[in-house]
PDB file of C-alpha atoms in Angstrom:
ATOM      1  CA  MET A   1     101.983  61.464 125.458  1.00  0.00           C
ATOM      2  CA  SER A   2     103.025  64.757 123.925  1.00  0.00           C
ATOM      3  CA  ASN A   3     102.682  68.214 125.515  1.00  0.00           C
ATOM      4  CA  THR A   4     102.820  69.886 122.033  1.00  0.00           C
ATOM      5  CA  LYS A   5     100.274  72.537 121.537  1.00  0.00           C
ATOM      6  CA  VAL A   6      99.206  73.905 118.181  1.00  0.00           C
ATOM      7  CA  LEU A   7      98.959  77.654 118.200  1.00  0.00           C
ATOM      8  CA  PRO A   8      96.849  79.640 115.714  1.00  0.00           C
ATOM      9  CA  LEU A   9      98.691  81.605 113.041  1.00  0.00           C
ATOM     10  CA  ILE A  10      98.195  85.310 112.486  1.00  0.00           C
ATOM     11  CA  GLU A  11      97.013  85.661 109.019  1.00  0.00           C
ATOM     12  CA  PRO A  12      98.615  88.554 107.206  1.00  0.00           C
ATOM     13  CA  GLU A  13      95.295  89.852 105.935  1.00  0.00           C
ATOM     14  CA  SER A  14      93.731  89.705 109.416  1.00  0.00           C
ATOM     15  CA  ASP A  15      91.785  92.749 110.665  1.00  0.00           C
ATOM     16  CA  ALA A  16      93.312  92.010 114.155  1.00  0.00           C
ATOM     17  CA  VAL A  17      96.648  93.466 112.984  1.00  0.00           C
ATOM     18  CA  ALA A  18      96.494  97.263 112.825  1.00  0.00           C
ATOM     19  CA  PRO A  19      99.640  98.507 111.203  1.00  0.00           C
ATOM     20  CA  CYS A  20     100.874 101.964 112.125  1.00  0.00           C
ATOM     21  CA  CYS A  21     100.996 102.989 108.507  1.00  0.00           C
ATOM     22  CA  PRO A  22     100.064 101.883 105.015  1.00  0.00           C
ATOM     23  CA  PRO A  23     102.663 100.021 102.909  1.00  0.00           C
ATOM     24  CA  LEU A  24     105.426 102.335 101.793  1.00  0.00           C
ATOM     25  CA  THR A  25     104.366 102.005  98.190  1.00  0.00           C
ATOM     26  CA  GLU A  26     100.669 102.710  98.678  1.00  0.00           C
ATOM     27  CA  ARG A  27     100.732 106.405  99.238  1.00  0.00           C
ATOM     28  CA  PRO A  28     102.842 109.118 100.927  1.00  0.00           C
ATOM     29  CA  PHE A  29     102.832 109.009 104.679  1.00  0.00           C
ATOM     30  CA  THR A  30     101.046 111.580 106.813  1.00  0.00           C
ATOM     31  CA  ALA A  31     103.194 113.450 109.282  1.00  0.00           C
ATOM     32  CA  GLU A  32     101.797 111.323 112.144  1.00  0.00           C
ATOM     33  CA  GLU A  33     102.451 108.069 110.227  1.00  0.00           C
ATOM     34  CA  ALA A  34     105.988 109.108 109.410  1.00  0.00           C
ATOM     35  CA  GLU A  35     106.621 109.976 113.074  1.00  0.00           C
ATOM     36  CA  THR A  36     105.386 106.514 114.192  1.00  0.00           C
ATOM     37  CA  ALA A  37     107.347 104.602 111.615  1.00  0.00           C
ATOM     38  CA  ALA A  38     110.514 106.688 112.188  1.00  0.00           C
ATOM     39  CA  ARG A  39     110.338 105.961 115.895  1.00  0.00           C
ATOM     40  CA  MET A  40     110.318 102.167 115.161  1.00  0.00           C
ATOM     41  CA  PHE A  41     113.085 102.305 112.608  1.00  0.00           C
ATOM     42  CA  LYS A  42     115.170 104.606 114.796  1.00  0.00           C
ATOM     43  CA  ALA A  43     114.821 102.252 117.701  1.00  0.00           C
ATOM     44  CA  LEU A  44     115.966  99.334 115.439  1.00  0.00           C
ATOM     45  CA  GLY A  45     118.684 101.389 113.831  1.00  0.00           C
ATOM     46  CA  ASP A  46     121.075 100.716 116.743  1.00  0.00           C
ATOM     47  CA  PRO A  47     122.953  97.351 116.378  1.00  0.00           C
ATOM     48  CA  VAL A  48     122.581  96.549 120.152  1.00  0.00           C
ATOM     49  CA  ARG A  49     118.842  97.300 120.068  1.00  0.00           C
ATOM     50  CA  LEU A  50     118.446  95.154 116.907  1.00  0.00           C
ATOM     51  CA  ARG A  51     120.272  92.291 118.619  1.00  0.00           C
ATOM     52  CA  LEU A  52     118.120  92.578 121.727  1.00  0.00           C
ATOM     53  CA  PHE A  53     114.933  92.809 119.617  1.00  0.00           C
ATOM     54  CA  SER A  54     115.988  89.713 117.698  1.00  0.00           C
ATOM     55  CA  ALA A  55     116.931  87.890 120.900  1.00  0.00           C
ATOM     56  CA  VAL A  56     113.462  88.481 122.366  1.00  0.00           C
ATOM     57  CA  ALA A  57     111.588  87.723 119.168  1.00  0.00           C
ATOM     58  CA  SER A  58     113.410  84.466 118.555  1.00  0.00           C
ATOM     59  CA  HIS A  59     113.536  83.337 122.230  1.00  0.00           C
ATOM     60  CA  GLU A  60     111.791  80.021 123.007  1.00  0.00           C
ATOM     61  CA  GLY A  61     108.224  80.651 124.294  1.00  0.00           C
ATOM     62  CA  GLY A  62     107.990  84.058 122.694  1.00  0.00           C
ATOM     63  CA  GLU A  63     109.373  85.929 125.668  1.00  0.00           C
ATOM     64  CA  ALA A  64     112.741  86.445 127.303  1.00  0.00           C
ATOM     65  CA  CYS A  65     113.957  87.374 130.736  1.00  0.00           C
ATOM     66  CA  VAL A  66     116.379  90.175 130.801  1.00  0.00           C
ATOM     67  CA  CYS A  67     118.787  87.694 132.468  1.00  0.00           C
ATOM     68  CA  ASP A  68     118.627  85.558 129.223  1.00  0.00           C
ATOM     69  CA  ILE A  69     119.371  88.348 126.673  1.00  0.00           C
ATOM     70  CA  SER A  70     121.843  90.654 128.328  1.00  0.00           C
ATOM     71  CA  ASP A  71     124.978  89.099 126.672  1.00  0.00           C
ATOM     72  CA  VAL A  72     125.250  91.620 123.820  1.00  0.00           C
ATOM     73  CA  GLY A  73     128.618  93.188 124.646  1.00  0.00           C
ATOM     74  CA  VAL A  74     127.420  96.130 126.772  1.00  0.00           C
ATOM     75  CA  SER A  75     126.869  96.565 130.495  1.00  0.00           C
ATOM     76  CA  GLN A  76     123.636  95.652 132.229  1.00  0.00           C
ATOM     77  CA  PRO A  77     122.607  99.348 132.670  1.00  0.00           C
ATOM     78  CA  THR A  78     123.062  99.875 128.901  1.00  0.00           C
ATOM     79  CA  VAL A  79     121.006  96.816 128.126  1.00  0.00           C
ATOM     80  CA  SER A  80     118.228  98.227 130.293  1.00  0.00           C
ATOM     81  CA  HIS A  81     118.434 101.586 128.535  1.00  0.00           C
ATOM     82  CA  HIS A  82     118.155  99.940 125.131  1.00  0.00           C
ATOM     83  CA  LEU A  83     115.242  97.729 126.210  1.00  0.00           C
ATOM     84  CA  LYS A  84     113.511 100.888 127.505  1.00  0.00           C
ATOM     85  CA  LYS A  85     113.950 102.578 124.076  1.00  0.00           C
ATOM     86  CA  LEU A  86     112.510  99.526 122.317  1.00  0.00           C
ATOM     87  CA  LYS A  87     109.508  99.533 124.716  1.00  0.00           C
ATOM     88  CA  GLU A  88     109.011 103.292 124.172  1.00  0.00           C
ATOM     89  CA  ALA A  89     108.957 102.715 120.394  1.00  0.00           C
ATOM     90  CA  GLY A  90     106.159 100.172 120.915  1.00  0.00           C
ATOM     91  CA  LEU A  91     108.267  97.223 119.791  1.00  0.00           C
ATOM     92  CA  LEU A  92     108.394  95.379 123.132  1.00  0.00           C
ATOM     93  CA  THR A  93     106.106  94.853 126.055  1.00  0.00           C
ATOM     94  CA  SER A  94     107.381  93.800 129.512  1.00  0.00           C
ATOM     95  CA  GLU A  95     106.112  92.207 132.714  1.00  0.00           C
ATOM     96  CA  ARG A  96     107.928  92.149 136.053  1.00  0.00           C
ATOM     97  CA  ARG A  97     107.930  88.714 137.795  1.00  0.00           C
ATOM     98  CA  GLY A  98     109.692  88.860 141.139  1.00  0.00           C
ATOM     99  CA  THR A  99     113.058  90.488 140.531  1.00  0.00           C
ATOM    100  CA  TRP A 100     113.209  89.811 136.752  1.00  0.00           C
ATOM    101  CA  VAL A 101     111.574  91.534 133.874  1.00  0.00           C
ATOM    102  CA  TYR A 102     110.371  89.490 131.001  1.00  0.00           C
ATOM    103  CA  TYR A 103     110.095  91.026 127.599  1.00  0.00           C
ATOM    104  CA  ARG A 104     107.822  90.008 124.635  1.00  0.00           C
ATOM    105  CA  VAL A 105     107.385  91.092 120.996  1.00  0.00           C
ATOM    106  CA  GLU A 106     103.675  90.920 120.348  1.00  0.00           C
ATOM    107  CA  PRO A 107     102.943  88.971 117.154  1.00  0.00           C
ATOM    108  CA  SER A 108     100.796  91.892 116.027  1.00  0.00           C
ATOM    109  CA  VAL A 109     103.841  94.170 116.074  1.00  0.00           C
ATOM    110  CA  LEU A 110     105.861  91.865 113.768  1.00  0.00           C
ATOM    111  CA  ALA A 111     102.887  91.569 111.477  1.00  0.00           C
ATOM    112  CA  ALA A 112     102.348  95.313 111.382  1.00  0.00           C
ATOM    113  CA  MET A 113     106.078  95.906 110.555  1.00  0.00           C
ATOM    114  CA  GLY A 114     105.756  93.339 107.814  1.00  0.00           C
ATOM    115  CA  LYS A 115     102.743  95.024 106.336  1.00  0.00           C
ATOM    116  CA  LEU A 116     104.542  98.356 106.341  1.00  0.00           C
ATOM    117  CA  LEU A 117     107.304  96.921 104.217  1.00  0.00           C
ATOM    118  CA  MET A 118     105.088  95.091 101.803  1.00  0.00           C
ATOM    119  CA  ILE A 119     104.406  96.246  98.232  1.00  0.00           C
ATOM    120  CA  ALA A 120     100.827  97.645  98.061  1.00  0.00           C
ATOM    121  CA  PRO A 121      98.476  95.621  95.890  1.00  0.00           C
ATOM    122  CA  ALA A 122      97.856  97.191  92.489  1.00  0.00           C
ATOM    123  CA  ALA A 123      94.699  99.182  92.190  1.00  0.00           C
ATOM    124  CA  ALA A 124      91.918  97.233  90.504  1.00  0.00           C
TER     125      ALA A 124
END
């Protein structure tokens, strides 16, 4: 007997995904859209943060305990600082379970980031 569970896919055209901004090629950003996108890109612009974000996003089960992702070549307080910055940028969510904090990248965040970097469809 298998314990495999089929999970629904997030469709790229789904209305459930609300990107922060339109695709870069659609129109110029408003000041607010630029601030939001810049905050995300700035958070990911640090190699340690990018490694942590990737570690969480690719971790089995879609979430990672801080104890599972802290081996990125910096001290634990520095890891915590970088995770906090990723959280403040809206890229991670977290939940405390006992003494450990578990981090998750919401599928909608990845889908929204993908939409931002897509080429806008040609006007009909």
